Short mmCIF file of N, CA, C and O in Angstrom, two decimals:
data_model
loop_
_atom_site.label_atom_id
_atom_site.label_comp_id
_atom_site.label_asym_id
_atom_site.label_seq_id
_atom_site.Cartn_x
_atom_site.Cartn_y
_atom_site.Cartn_z
N MET Y 222 11.86 -38.77 88.29
CA MET Y 222 12.55 -37.97 87.25
C MET Y 222 12.72 -36.43 87.14
O MET Y 222 13.54 -35.24 87.09
N GLU Y 223 11.30 -35.65 87.52
CA GLU Y 223 11.41 -34.52 87.59
C GLU Y 223 12.09 -33.89 88.93
O GLU Y 223 13.00 -32.90 88.58
N LYS Y 224 12.47 -34.29 89.70
CA LYS Y 224 13.54 -33.51 90.83
C LYS Y 224 14.60 -33.58 90.40
O LYS Y 224 15.42 -32.59 90.42
N SER Y 225 15.17 -34.53 90.20
CA SER Y 225 16.86 -34.96 89.85
C SER Y 225 17.19 -33.91 88.28
O SER Y 225 17.95 -33.27 88.07
N ILE Y 226 16.02 -33.26 87.36
CA ILE Y 226 16.08 -32.81 86.04
C ILE Y 226 16.21 -31.53 86.65
O ILE Y 226 16.95 -30.65 86.60
N MET Y 227 15.42 -31.07 87.87
CA MET Y 227 15.38 -29.48 88.37
C MET Y 227 16.53 -29.55 89.48
O MET Y 227 17.71 -28.91 89.31
N ASP Y 228 17.31 -30.33 89.64
CA ASP Y 228 18.25 -30.65 90.57
C ASP Y 228 19.72 -30.30 89.87
O ASP Y 228 20.86 -29.87 90.27
N LEU Y 229 19.71 -30.99 88.53
CA LEU Y 229 20.52 -30.71 87.51
C LEU Y 229 20.62 -28.95 87.01
O LEU Y 229 21.77 -28.42 87.63
N MET Y 230 19.28 -29.31 86.72
CA MET Y 230 19.69 -27.18 86.47
C MET Y 230 19.94 -26.36 87.48
O MET Y 230 21.07 -25.65 87.47
N ALA Y 231 19.77 -26.62 88.57
CA ALA Y 231 19.97 -25.92 89.86
C ALA Y 231 21.57 -26.15 90.17
O ALA Y 231 22.33 -25.06 90.82
N GLY Y 232 22.18 -27.73 90.23
CA GLY Y 232 23.33 -27.84 89.95
C GLY Y 232 24.51 -27.21 89.34
O GLY Y 232 25.40 -26.42 89.61
N VAL Y 233 23.78 -27.08 87.64
CA VAL Y 233 24.45 -26.37 87.33
C VAL Y 233 24.64 -24.74 87.47
O VAL Y 233 25.62 -24.35 87.26
N LYS Y 234 23.69 -24.24 87.42
CA LYS Y 234 23.65 -22.62 87.39
C LYS Y 234 24.91 -22.81 88.85
O LYS Y 234 25.47 -21.29 89.10
N GLU Y 235 24.49 -23.30 89.86
CA GLU Y 235 25.49 -23.25 91.30
C GLU Y 235 26.45 -23.58 90.93
O GLU Y 235 27.62 -22.27 91.12
N THR Y 236 27.25 -24.26 90.18
CA THR Y 236 28.30 -24.73 90.04
C THR Y 236 29.25 -23.88 89.54
O THR Y 236 30.37 -23.35 89.30
N TRP Y 237 29.07 -23.00 88.28
CA TRP Y 237 29.12 -22.20 87.02
C TRP Y 237 28.60 -20.50 87.53
O TRP Y 237 29.00 -19.77 86.93
N GLU Y 238 27.95 -20.68 88.98
CA GLU Y 238 28.04 -19.20 89.39
C GLU Y 238 27.11 -18.54 88.35
O GLU Y 238 27.01 -17.70 87.74
N LEU Y 239 26.02 -19.05 87.63
CA LEU Y 239 25.10 -18.38 86.20
C LEU Y 239 24.27 -17.71 86.99
O LEU Y 239 23.45 -18.00 87.82
N PRO Y 240 24.23 -16.83 86.78
CA PRO Y 240 22.92 -15.43 86.73
C PRO Y 240 21.76 -16.19 86.77
O PRO Y 240 21.38 -16.46 86.05
N ASP Y 241 21.15 -15.15 87.48
CA ASP Y 241 19.54 -15.84 87.20
C ASP Y 241 19.11 -14.60 85.83
O ASP Y 241 19.34 -13.36 86.25
N VAL Y 242 18.52 -15.16 85.28
CA VAL Y 242 18.16 -14.64 84.08
C VAL Y 242 16.51 -14.24 83.28
O VAL Y 242 16.06 -15.54 83.85
N ASP Y 243 16.14 -13.52 82.77
CA ASP Y 243 14.84 -13.40 82.74
C ASP Y 243 14.56 -14.13 81.66
O ASP Y 243 15.20 -13.73 80.41
N VAL Y 244 13.59 -15.51 81.56
CA VAL Y 244 13.46 -16.20 80.71
C VAL Y 244 12.85 -15.63 79.10
O VAL Y 244 13.06 -16.18 78.36
N ARG Y 245 11.98 -14.61 79.54
CA ARG Y 245 10.87 -14.17 78.25
C ARG Y 245 12.36 -13.73 77.50
O ARG Y 245 11.35 -13.03 76.56
N THR Y 246 13.27 -13.20 77.97
CA THR Y 246 13.85 -12.27 76.96
C THR Y 246 15.24 -12.94 76.06
O THR Y 246 15.58 -12.69 75.33
N TYR Y 247 14.55 -14.76 76.50
CA TYR Y 247 15.55 -15.86 75.34
C TYR Y 247 14.48 -15.49 73.64
O TYR Y 247 13.78 -15.70 73.60
N SER Y 248 15.44 -15.79 72.88
CA SER Y 248 15.31 -15.84 71.59
C SER Y 248 14.73 -17.16 71.22
O SER Y 248 14.58 -18.19 72.51
N PRO Y 249 13.55 -17.23 70.83
CA PRO Y 249 12.54 -18.47 70.84
C PRO Y 249 13.69 -19.68 70.17
O PRO Y 249 13.05 -20.92 70.66
N LEU Y 250 14.25 -19.35 69.49
CA LEU Y 250 15.44 -20.28 68.88
C LEU Y 250 16.48 -21.16 70.06
O LEU Y 250 16.93 -22.37 70.01
N VAL Y 251 16.90 -20.27 71.17
CA VAL Y 251 17.69 -20.40 72.21
C VAL Y 251 16.55 -21.39 73.30
O VAL Y 251 16.98 -22.39 73.11
N LEU Y 252 15.33 -21.57 73.67
CA LEU Y 252 14.26 -22.10 74.06
C LEU Y 252 14.38 -23.34 73.41
O LEU Y 252 14.31 -24.35 74.01
N ALA Y 253 14.15 -23.15 71.97
CA ALA Y 253 13.92 -24.21 70.92
C ALA Y 253 15.18 -25.36 71.10
O ALA Y 253 15.20 -26.62 71.38
N TYR Y 254 16.72 -24.76 71.10
CA TYR Y 254 17.90 -25.32 71.53
C TYR Y 254 17.49 -26.44 72.94
O TYR Y 254 18.09 -27.80 73.03
N ILE Y 255 17.39 -25.68 73.68
CA ILE Y 255 16.89 -26.61 74.98
C ILE Y 255 16.36 -27.71 74.82
O ILE Y 255 16.38 -28.51 75.93
N GLY Y 256 15.13 -26.78 74.72
CA GLY Y 256 13.98 -27.45 74.30
C GLY Y 256 14.14 -29.11 73.23
O GLY Y 256 13.52 -30.05 73.95
N ASP Y 257 14.76 -29.32 72.90
CA ASP Y 257 15.01 -29.94 72.03
C ASP Y 257 15.79 -31.38 72.53
O ASP Y 257 15.36 -32.75 72.67
N ALA Y 258 16.69 -30.54 73.91
CA ALA Y 258 17.42 -31.91 74.16
C ALA Y 258 17.00 -32.16 75.65
O ALA Y 258 16.64 -33.47 75.81
N VAL Y 259 15.82 -31.26 76.19
CA VAL Y 259 14.94 -31.66 77.12
C VAL Y 259 13.95 -32.57 77.27
O VAL Y 259 13.56 -33.82 77.39
N TYR Y 260 12.98 -32.44 75.96
CA TYR Y 260 12.57 -33.76 74.94
C TYR Y 260 12.66 -34.76 74.88
O TYR Y 260 12.67 -35.78 75.17
N GLU Y 261 14.14 -35.22 74.51
CA GLU Y 261 15.08 -36.16 73.54
C GLU Y 261 15.15 -36.95 75.18
O GLU Y 261 14.92 -38.29 75.39
N VAL Y 262 15.27 -35.89 76.35
CA VAL Y 262 16.23 -37.04 77.65
C VAL Y 262 14.88 -37.91 78.28
O VAL Y 262 14.48 -38.76 78.18
N VAL Y 263 13.35 -36.58 77.93
CA VAL Y 263 12.34 -37.58 78.29
C VAL Y 263 11.99 -38.31 77.17
O VAL Y 263 11.15 -40.07 78.13
N VAL Y 264 11.78 -38.48 76.51
CA VAL Y 264 11.66 -39.69 75.34
C VAL Y 264 12.52 -41.05 75.72
O VAL Y 264 12.67 -42.13 76.09
N ARG Y 265 13.66 -40.19 75.52
CA ARG Y 265 15.01 -41.92 76.23
C ARG Y 265 14.44 -42.31 77.70
O ARG Y 265 15.35 -43.45 77.76
N SER Y 266 14.33 -41.53 78.74
CA SER Y 266 13.75 -41.96 79.70
C SER Y 266 12.80 -42.33 79.90
O SER Y 266 13.01 -44.04 80.21
N ILE Y 267 11.88 -42.35 78.87
CA ILE Y 267 10.57 -43.54 78.65
C ILE Y 267 11.21 -44.50 78.30
O ILE Y 267 10.98 -45.95 79.17
N LEU Y 268 11.93 -44.69 77.69
CA LEU Y 268 12.45 -46.13 76.50
C LEU Y 268 13.50 -46.66 77.72
O LEU Y 268 12.83 -48.27 77.40
N VAL Y 269 14.27 -46.01 78.15
CA VAL Y 269 15.24 -46.91 78.57
C VAL Y 269 14.41 -47.46 80.08
O VAL Y 269 15.01 -48.52 80.42
N GLY Y 270 13.58 -46.69 80.44
CA GLY Y 270 12.48 -47.29 81.77
C GLY Y 270 11.89 -48.71 81.63
O GLY Y 270 11.55 -49.07 82.41
N ARG Y 271 11.74 -48.20 79.87
CA ARG Y 271 11.20 -49.96 79.75
C ARG Y 271 11.55 -51.06 80.33
O ARG Y 271 11.08 -52.49 79.98
N GLY Y 272 12.73 -50.81 80.15
CA GLY Y 272 14.40 -52.43 80.20
C GLY Y 272 15.04 -52.24 79.44
O GLY Y 272 14.95 -51.41 78.84
N ASN Y 273 15.79 -53.16 79.12
CA ASN Y 273 17.14 -52.57 79.13
C ASN Y 273 16.69 -53.07 77.86
O ASN Y 273 16.04 -54.06 77.33
N ALA Y 274 18.14 -52.95 77.01
CA ALA Y 274 17.32 -53.10 75.55
C ALA Y 274 18.85 -52.35 74.61
O ALA Y 274 19.84 -51.91 74.75
N GLN Y 275 19.43 -53.20 73.07
CA GLN Y 275 20.36 -52.62 72.59
C GLN Y 275 19.98 -51.17 71.99
O GLN Y 275 19.04 -50.33 71.79
N ALA Y 276 21.67 -50.56 72.40
CA ALA Y 276 21.24 -49.01 72.10
C ALA Y 276 20.81 -48.52 70.68
O ALA Y 276 20.51 -47.70 70.27
N ASN Y 277 21.13 -49.78 69.80
CA ASN Y 277 20.92 -49.45 68.17
C ASN Y 277 19.20 -49.24 67.78
O ASN Y 277 18.68 -48.17 67.91
N ARG Y 278 18.98 -50.52 68.82
CA ARG Y 278 16.84 -50.28 68.86
C ARG Y 278 16.69 -48.65 69.41
O ARG Y 278 15.77 -48.47 68.90
N LEU Y 279 17.16 -48.74 70.65
CA LEU Y 279 16.77 -47.73 71.37
C LEU Y 279 16.58 -46.27 70.92
O LEU Y 279 15.70 -45.47 70.70
N HIS Y 280 17.80 -45.90 69.49
CA HIS Y 280 17.77 -44.83 69.16
C HIS Y 280 16.39 -44.58 67.93
O HIS Y 280 16.26 -44.04 67.62
N LYS Y 281 16.90 -46.18 67.35
CA LYS Y 281 16.05 -45.46 66.20
C LYS Y 281 14.29 -45.36 67.18
O LYS Y 281 14.21 -44.91 65.80
N GLU Y 282 14.20 -46.14 68.36
CA GLU Y 282 12.70 -45.79 68.67
C GLU Y 282 12.52 -44.67 68.87
O GLU Y 282 11.85 -43.85 68.78
N ALA Y 283 13.94 -43.73 69.44
CA ALA Y 283 13.55 -42.67 70.09
C ALA Y 283 13.41 -41.26 68.66
O ALA Y 283 13.03 -40.51 68.65
N SER Y 284 14.31 -42.12 67.38
CA SER Y 284 14.15 -40.90 66.45
C SER Y 284 12.83 -41.10 65.75
O SER Y 284 12.48 -39.81 64.67
N THR Y 285 12.23 -42.06 65.93
CA THR Y 285 10.30 -42.09 65.26
C THR Y 285 9.58 -41.08 66.54
O THR Y 285 9.04 -40.89 65.69
N LEU Y 286 9.79 -41.19 67.64
CA LEU Y 286 9.38 -39.70 68.29
C LEU Y 286 10.10 -38.73 68.54
O LEU Y 286 9.77 -37.83 68.77
N VAL Y 287 11.05 -38.80 68.11
CA VAL Y 287 11.60 -36.78 68.55
C VAL Y 287 12.19 -36.64 67.06
O VAL Y 287 13.27 -36.87 66.42
N ASN Y 288 11.51 -36.28 66.31
CA ASN Y 288 11.35 -35.98 65.05
C ASN Y 288 10.52 -34.59 64.54
O ASN Y 288 9.91 -34.82 65.37
N ALA Y 289 10.93 -33.57 63.11
CA ALA Y 289 10.22 -32.68 62.79
C ALA Y 289 8.38 -33.20 62.81
O ALA Y 289 7.67 -32.76 63.53
N GLY Y 290 8.01 -34.22 62.25
CA GLY Y 290 6.67 -34.72 62.24
C GLY Y 290 6.32 -35.11 63.14
O GLY Y 290 4.82 -34.97 63.78
N ALA Y 291 7.06 -36.01 63.81
CA ALA Y 291 6.05 -36.49 65.34
C ALA Y 291 6.07 -35.74 66.16
O ALA Y 291 5.18 -35.52 67.29
N GLN Y 292 7.09 -34.33 66.32
CA GLN Y 292 6.34 -33.40 67.30
C GLN Y 292 5.41 -32.53 67.38
O GLN Y 292 5.01 -31.68 67.62
N SER Y 293 5.50 -32.72 65.85
CA SER Y 293 4.33 -31.47 64.75
C SER Y 293 2.97 -31.74 65.51
O SER Y 293 2.17 -31.54 65.34
N ALA Y 294 3.05 -33.69 65.41
CA ALA Y 294 1.75 -34.14 65.65
C ALA Y 294 1.55 -34.34 67.21
O ALA Y 294 0.07 -34.02 67.70
N SER Y 295 2.49 -34.53 67.98
CA SER Y 295 2.43 -34.30 69.49
C SER Y 295 1.68 -32.63 69.42
O SER Y 295 1.09 -32.53 70.68
N LEU Y 296 2.18 -31.35 69.25
CA LEU Y 296 1.62 -30.58 68.92
C LEU Y 296 0.21 -30.44 68.78
O LEU Y 296 -0.36 -29.67 69.73
N GLU Y 297 0.19 -30.88 68.04
CA GLU Y 297 -1.41 -30.94 67.83
C GLU Y 297 -2.50 -31.85 68.65
O GLU Y 297 -3.40 -31.07 68.57
N ARG Y 298 -1.98 -32.17 69.09
CA ARG Y 298 -2.99 -33.46 70.47
C ARG Y 298 -2.97 -32.15 71.58
O ARG Y 298 -3.67 -32.68 72.40
N ILE Y 299 -1.42 -31.42 72.01
CA ILE Y 299 -2.19 -31.02 73.18
C ILE Y 299 -2.43 -29.43 72.58
O ILE Y 299 -2.54 -28.82 73.98
N ARG Y 300 -2.29 -29.11 71.59
CA ARG Y 300 -2.50 -27.18 71.54
C ARG Y 300 -4.23 -27.60 72.04
O ARG Y 300 -3.85 -26.25 72.86
N GLU Y 301 -5.16 -27.39 72.08
CA GLU Y 301 -6.38 -27.13 73.11
C GLU Y 301 -5.56 -27.29 74.54
O GLU Y 301 -6.40 -26.60 75.27
N GLU Y 302 -4.80 -28.45 75.34
CA GLU Y 302 -4.43 -27.97 76.36
C GLU Y 302 -3.34 -26.83 76.95
O GLU Y 302 -3.12 -26.55 77.92
N LEU Y 303 -3.31 -25.91 76.03
CA LEU Y 303 -2.25 -25.01 76.12
C LEU Y 303 -2.83 -23.81 76.51
O LEU Y 303 -3.66 -23.54 76.20
N THR Y 304 -2.17 -23.25 77.74
CA THR Y 304 -2.50 -22.23 78.43
C THR Y 304 -1.99 -20.98 77.97
O THR Y 304 -1.77 -20.89 76.28
N GLU Y 305 -2.67 -19.52 77.28
CA GLU Y 305 -2.26 -18.68 77.08
C GLU Y 305 -1.02 -18.20 76.68
O GLU Y 305 -0.30 -17.78 75.55
N GLU Y 306 -0.58 -17.97 77.90
CA GLU Y 306 1.24 -18.04 77.83
C GLU Y 306 1.86 -19.39 76.91
O GLU Y 306 2.84 -18.86 76.51
N GLU Y 307 1.20 -20.49 77.18
CA GLU Y 307 1.96 -22.00 76.44
C GLU Y 307 1.60 -20.86 75.13
O GLU Y 307 2.94 -21.83 74.42
N MET Y 308 0.58 -20.45 74.45
CA MET Y 308 0.73 -20.76 73.35
C MET Y 308 1.78 -19.71 72.54
O MET Y 308 1.99 -19.79 71.46
N GLN Y 309 1.46 -18.77 73.30
CA GLN Y 309 2.28 -17.18 73.06
C GLN Y 309 3.72 -17.68 72.39
O GLN Y 309 4.60 -17.35 71.86
N VAL Y 310 4.33 -18.30 73.86
CA VAL Y 310 5.73 -19.20 73.07
C VAL Y 310 5.89 -19.90 72.08
O VAL Y 310 6.85 -20.15 71.40
N PHE Y 311 5.01 -20.97 72.32
CA PHE Y 311 4.98 -22.10 71.11
C PHE Y 311 4.76 -20.57 69.37
O PHE Y 311 5.63 -21.53 68.67
N LYS Y 312 4.28 -20.27 69.11
CA LYS Y 312 4.26 -19.08 68.59
C LYS Y 312 5.21 -18.66 68.01
O LYS Y 312 5.25 -18.48 67.20
N ARG Y 313 5.94 -17.90 68.88
CA ARG Y 313 7.32 -17.55 68.69
C ARG Y 313 8.10 -18.40 68.55
O ARG Y 313 8.90 -17.72 67.63
N GLY Y 314 8.26 -19.20 68.62
CA GLY Y 314 8.94 -20.47 68.45
C GLY Y 314 8.43 -20.74 67.10
O GLY Y 314 9.75 -20.97 66.06
N ARG Y 315 7.33 -21.05 66.61
CA ARG Y 315 6.95 -21.26 65.52
C ARG Y 315 7.42 -20.36 64.35
O ARG Y 315 7.60 -20.71 63.35
N ASN Y 316 7.22 -19.05 64.74
CA ASN Y 316 7.70 -18.11 63.75
C ASN Y 316 8.59 -17.08 63.59
O ASN Y 316 8.85 -16.68 62.93
N ALA Y 317 9.84 -18.04 64.47
CA ALA Y 317 10.88 -17.81 64.25
C ALA Y 317 11.62 -17.98 62.72
O ALA Y 317 11.17 -19.12 62.16
N ASN Y 318 12.69 -17.37 62.54
CA ASN Y 318 13.80 -17.68 61.21
C ASN Y 318 14.90 -18.54 61.27
O ASN Y 318 15.08 -18.30 62.40
N SER Y 319 14.39 -19.60 61.14
CA SER Y 319 15.50 -20.74 61.45
C SER Y 319 16.28 -20.63 59.96
O SER Y 319 15.74 -20.54 58.86
N ALA Y 320 17.73 -20.27 60.54
CA ALA Y 320 18.91 -20.77 58.85
C ALA Y 320 18.64 -21.96 58.53
O ALA Y 320 19.09 -22.20 57.44
N THR Y 321 17.93 -23.20 59.01
CA THR Y 321 17.85 -24.70 58.73
C THR Y 321 16.89 -25.16 58.59
O THR Y 321 15.93 -24.64 58.96
N MET Y 322 16.66 -26.24 58.02
CA MET Y 322 14.98 -27.49 58.35
C MET Y 322 15.59 -28.09 57.84
O MET Y 322 16.84 -28.84 57.15
N ALA Y 323 14.96 -29.28 58.57
CA ALA Y 323 14.85 -30.62 58.53
C ALA Y 323 14.92 -31.60 57.13
O ALA Y 323 14.46 -30.76 56.23
N LYS Y 324 15.76 -32.15 57.02
CA LYS Y 324 15.58 -33.28 55.77
C LYS Y 324 14.57 -33.49 55.54
O LYS Y 324 14.16 -33.56 54.35
N HIS Y 325 14.06 -34.27 56.43
CA HIS Y 325 13.09 -34.94 56.05
C HIS Y 325 11.43 -34.71 56.60
O HIS Y 325 10.84 -35.41 57.18
N ALA Y 326 11.39 -33.51 56.48
CA ALA Y 326 10.13 -32.58 57.45
C ALA Y 326 9.61 -31.47 56.19
O ALA Y 326 10.51 -30.89 55.61
N THR Y 327 8.24 -31.44 56.20
CA THR Y 327 7.42 -30.32 55.28
C THR Y 327 8.07 -28.81 56.12
O THR Y 327 8.42 -29.19 57.49
N MET Y 328 7.63 -28.32 55.85
CA MET Y 328 8.26 -26.73 56.25
C MET Y 328 7.13 -26.79 57.29
O MET Y 328 7.28 -26.11 58.87
N SER Y 329 6.12 -26.38 57.39
CA SER Y 329 5.27 -26.37 58.43
C SER Y 329 5.20 -27.25 59.51
O SER Y 329 5.50 -26.95 60.68
N ASP Y 330 5.71 -28.29 59.47
CA ASP Y 330 5.94 -29.55 60.79
C ASP Y 330 7.17 -28.95 61.19
O ASP Y 330 7.29 -28.81 62.71
N TYR Y 331 7.77 -28.70 60.37
CA TYR Y 331 9.66 -28.27 61.12
C TYR Y 331 9.06 -26.95 62.34
O TYR Y 331 9.83 -26.71 63.03
N ARG Y 332 8.08 -25.68 61.23
CA ARG Y 332 8.22 -24.70 62.01
C ARG Y 332 7.25 -25.08 63.28
O ARG Y 332 7.76 -24.46 64.84
N ARG Y 333 6.67 -26.09 63.41
CA ARG Y 333 5.58 -26.41 64.81
C ARG Y 333 6.63 -27.23 65.82
O ARG Y 333 6.48 -26.84 66.34
N ALA Y 334 7.45 -27.62 64.90
CA ALA Y 334 8.39 -28.55 65.93
C ALA Y 334 8.78 -27.75 66.71
O ALA Y 334 9.50 -27.88 67.42
N THR Y 335 9.35 -26.82 65.77
CA THR Y 335 10.09 -25.90 66.58
C THR Y 335 9.60 -25.14 67.28
O THR Y 335 10.28 -24.60 68.75
N GLY Y 336 8.50 -24.92 67.29
CA GLY Y 336 7.79 -24.17 68.52
C GLY Y 336 7.43 -24.88 69.53
O GLY Y 336 7.20 -24.35 70.79
N PHE Y 337 6.89 -26.52 69.40
CA PHE Y 337 7.09 -27.39 70.59
C PHE Y 337 8.35 -27.88 71.18
O PHE Y 337 8.48 -27.35 72.32
N GLU Y 338 9.09 -27.59 70.32
CA GLU Y 338 10.81 -27.53 71.07
C GLU Y 338 11.14 -26.32 71.90
O GLU Y 338 11.38 -26.14 73.11
N ALA Y 339 10.18 -24.85 71.83
CA ALA Y 339 10.88 -23.73 72.56
C ALA Y 339 9.77 -24.14 73.73
O ALA Y 339 10.25 -23.44 74.43
N LEU Y 340 8.52 -24.35 73.54
CA LEU Y 340 7.66 -24.27 75.05
C LEU Y 340 8.04 -25.44 75.37
O LEU Y 340 8.26 -25.07 76.47
N MET Y 341 9.02 -26.73 75.30
CA MET Y 341 9.56 -27.21 76.32
C MET Y 341 10.95 -26.95 76.91
O MET Y 341 10.70 -26.70 78.05
N GLY Y 342 11.67 -25.91 75.97
CA GLY Y 342 12.77 -25.05 76.64
C GLY Y 342 12.24 -24.05 78.29
O GLY Y 342 12.58 -23.81 78.58
N TYR Y 343 11.13 -22.99 77.34
CA TYR Y 343 10.89 -22.15 78.22
C TYR Y 343 9.49 -23.11 79.75
O TYR Y 343 10.38 -22.43 80.53
N LEU Y 344 9.70 -23.98 79.30
CA LEU Y 344 8.92 -24.60 80.62
C LEU Y 344 10.12 -25.53 81.39
O LEU Y 344 9.84 -25.26 82.62
N TYR Y 345 11.08 -26.39 81.06
CA TYR Y 345 12.18 -26.15 81.26
C TYR Y 345 12.89 -25.27 82.25
O TYR Y 345 12.90 -25.64 83.60
N LEU Y 346 13.44 -24.01 81.55
CA LEU Y 346 13.78 -22.79 82.56
C LEU Y 346 13.03 -22.19 83.57
O LEU Y 346 13.99 -21.13 84.01
N THR Y 347 11.84 -22.39 83.11
CA THR Y 347 11.22 -21.99 84.58
C THR Y 347 10.49 -22.59 85.43
O THR Y 347 9.65 -22.47 86.31
N GLY Y 348 11.12 -23.81 85.49
CA GLY Y 348 11.10 -24.58 86.33
C GLY Y 348 9.83 -25.73 86.34
O GLY Y 348 9.52 -26.01 87.54
N ARG Y 349 9.10 -26.03 85.33
CA ARG Y 349 7.69 -26.28 85.02
C ARG Y 349 7.90 -27.77 84.68
O ARG Y 349 7.31 -28.26 83.77
N THR Y 350 8.67 -28.71 85.23
CA THR Y 350 9.67 -30.01 84.72
C THR Y 350 7.71 -31.34 85.01
O THR Y 350 7.25 -31.67 83.82
N GLU Y 351 6.92 -30.60 85.49
CA GLU Y 351 5.24 -31.48 85.95
C GLU Y 351 4.69 -30.78 84.48
O GLU Y 351 3.78 -31.75 84.18
N ARG Y 352 4.72 -30.19 83.90
CA ARG Y 352 3.85 -29.63 83.11
C ARG Y 352 4.62 -30.22 82.11
O ARG Y 352 4.10 -30.63 80.83
N ILE Y 353 5.93 -29.79 81.72
CA ILE Y 353 6.66 -31.01 80.09
C ILE Y 353 6.03 -32.28 80.05
O ILE Y 353 5.61 -33.06 79.10
N LEU Y 354 5.87 -33.02 81.33
CA LEU Y 354 5.87 -34.49 81.79
C LEU Y 354 4.31 -34.20 81.50
O LEU Y 354 3.79 -35.65 80.80
N GLU Y 355 3.31 -33.52 81.76
CA GLU Y 355 1.93 -33.80 81.26
C GLU Y 355 1.72 -33.67 80.13
O GLU Y 355 1.07 -34.37 78.62
N LEU Y 356 2.23 -32.85 79.39
CA LEU Y 356 2.39 -32.50 78.12
C LEU Y 356 2.59 -33.32 76.86
O LEU Y 356 2.02 -33.86 76.09
N ALA Y 357 4.17 -34.23 77.06
CA ALA Y 357 4.60 -34.68 76.96
C ALA Y 357 3.72 -36.01 76.84
O ALA Y 357 3.59 -36.83 75.58
N LYS Y 358 3.36 -36.57 77.61
CA LYS Y 358 2.51 -37.74 77.88
C LYS Y 358 1.03 -37.76 76.90
O LYS Y 358 1.06 -38.27 76.54
N LYS Y 359 0.60 -36.47 76.66
CA LYS Y 359 -0.77 -36.59 76.30
C LYS Y 359 -0.20 -36.46 74.53
O LYS Y 359 -0.72 -36.98 73.84
N GLY Y 360 0.83 -35.70 74.38
CA GLY Y 360 1.12 -35.59 73.14
C GLY Y 360 1.84 -37.00 72.28
O GLY Y 360 1.97 -37.03 71.67
N LEU Y 361 2.27 -37.82 73.30
CA LEU Y 361 3.11 -39.04 73.44
C LEU Y 361 1.54 -39.79 72.88
O LEU Y 361 2.17 -41.05 72.15
N GLU Y 362 0.92 -39.70 73.29
CA GLU Y 362 -0.18 -40.76 73.05
C GLU Y 362 -1.21 -41.41 71.66
O GLU Y 362 -0.64 -39.98 70.83
N GLU Y 363 -1.31 -42.48 71.64
CA GLU Y 363 -1.64 -42.97 69.67
C GLU Y 363 -3.22 -42.63 69.89
O GLU Y 363 -3.62 -42.35 70.89
N ASP Y 364 -3.74 -41.68 68.70
CA ASP Y 364 -4.62 -41.23 68.34
C ASP Y 364 -5.82 -42.57 68.33
O ASP Y 364 -5.15 -43.97 67.99
#
């Protein structure tokens, strides 16, 4: 899976002739925007990889894993594993002023989830998909 995700990003950049951009200049909410999608693909890939199932059941299961509360809990499981650089990206995302908030989340969960998504986006855009998978695996482990 890792190679195909990177091939997709490389293909998009090549097909649309997108310039190389310093990811560190991106707003934390832009990082969270792409990070949300990347994490969703990881979770959906896990669920679909377990075997054929009804799409509605897959959606419900994914929804329990990809929401502010679950992502906040995942962040707490991986917090000690983060490098200094990763912690800085997380904090930028957590502290970003968002105009919206999730309906079924506390403000603290929502902010941590935004930081988590920003970290996933940063890792994706910097080509560190192995690290995404490593952190996702640890974050999704049951306590």
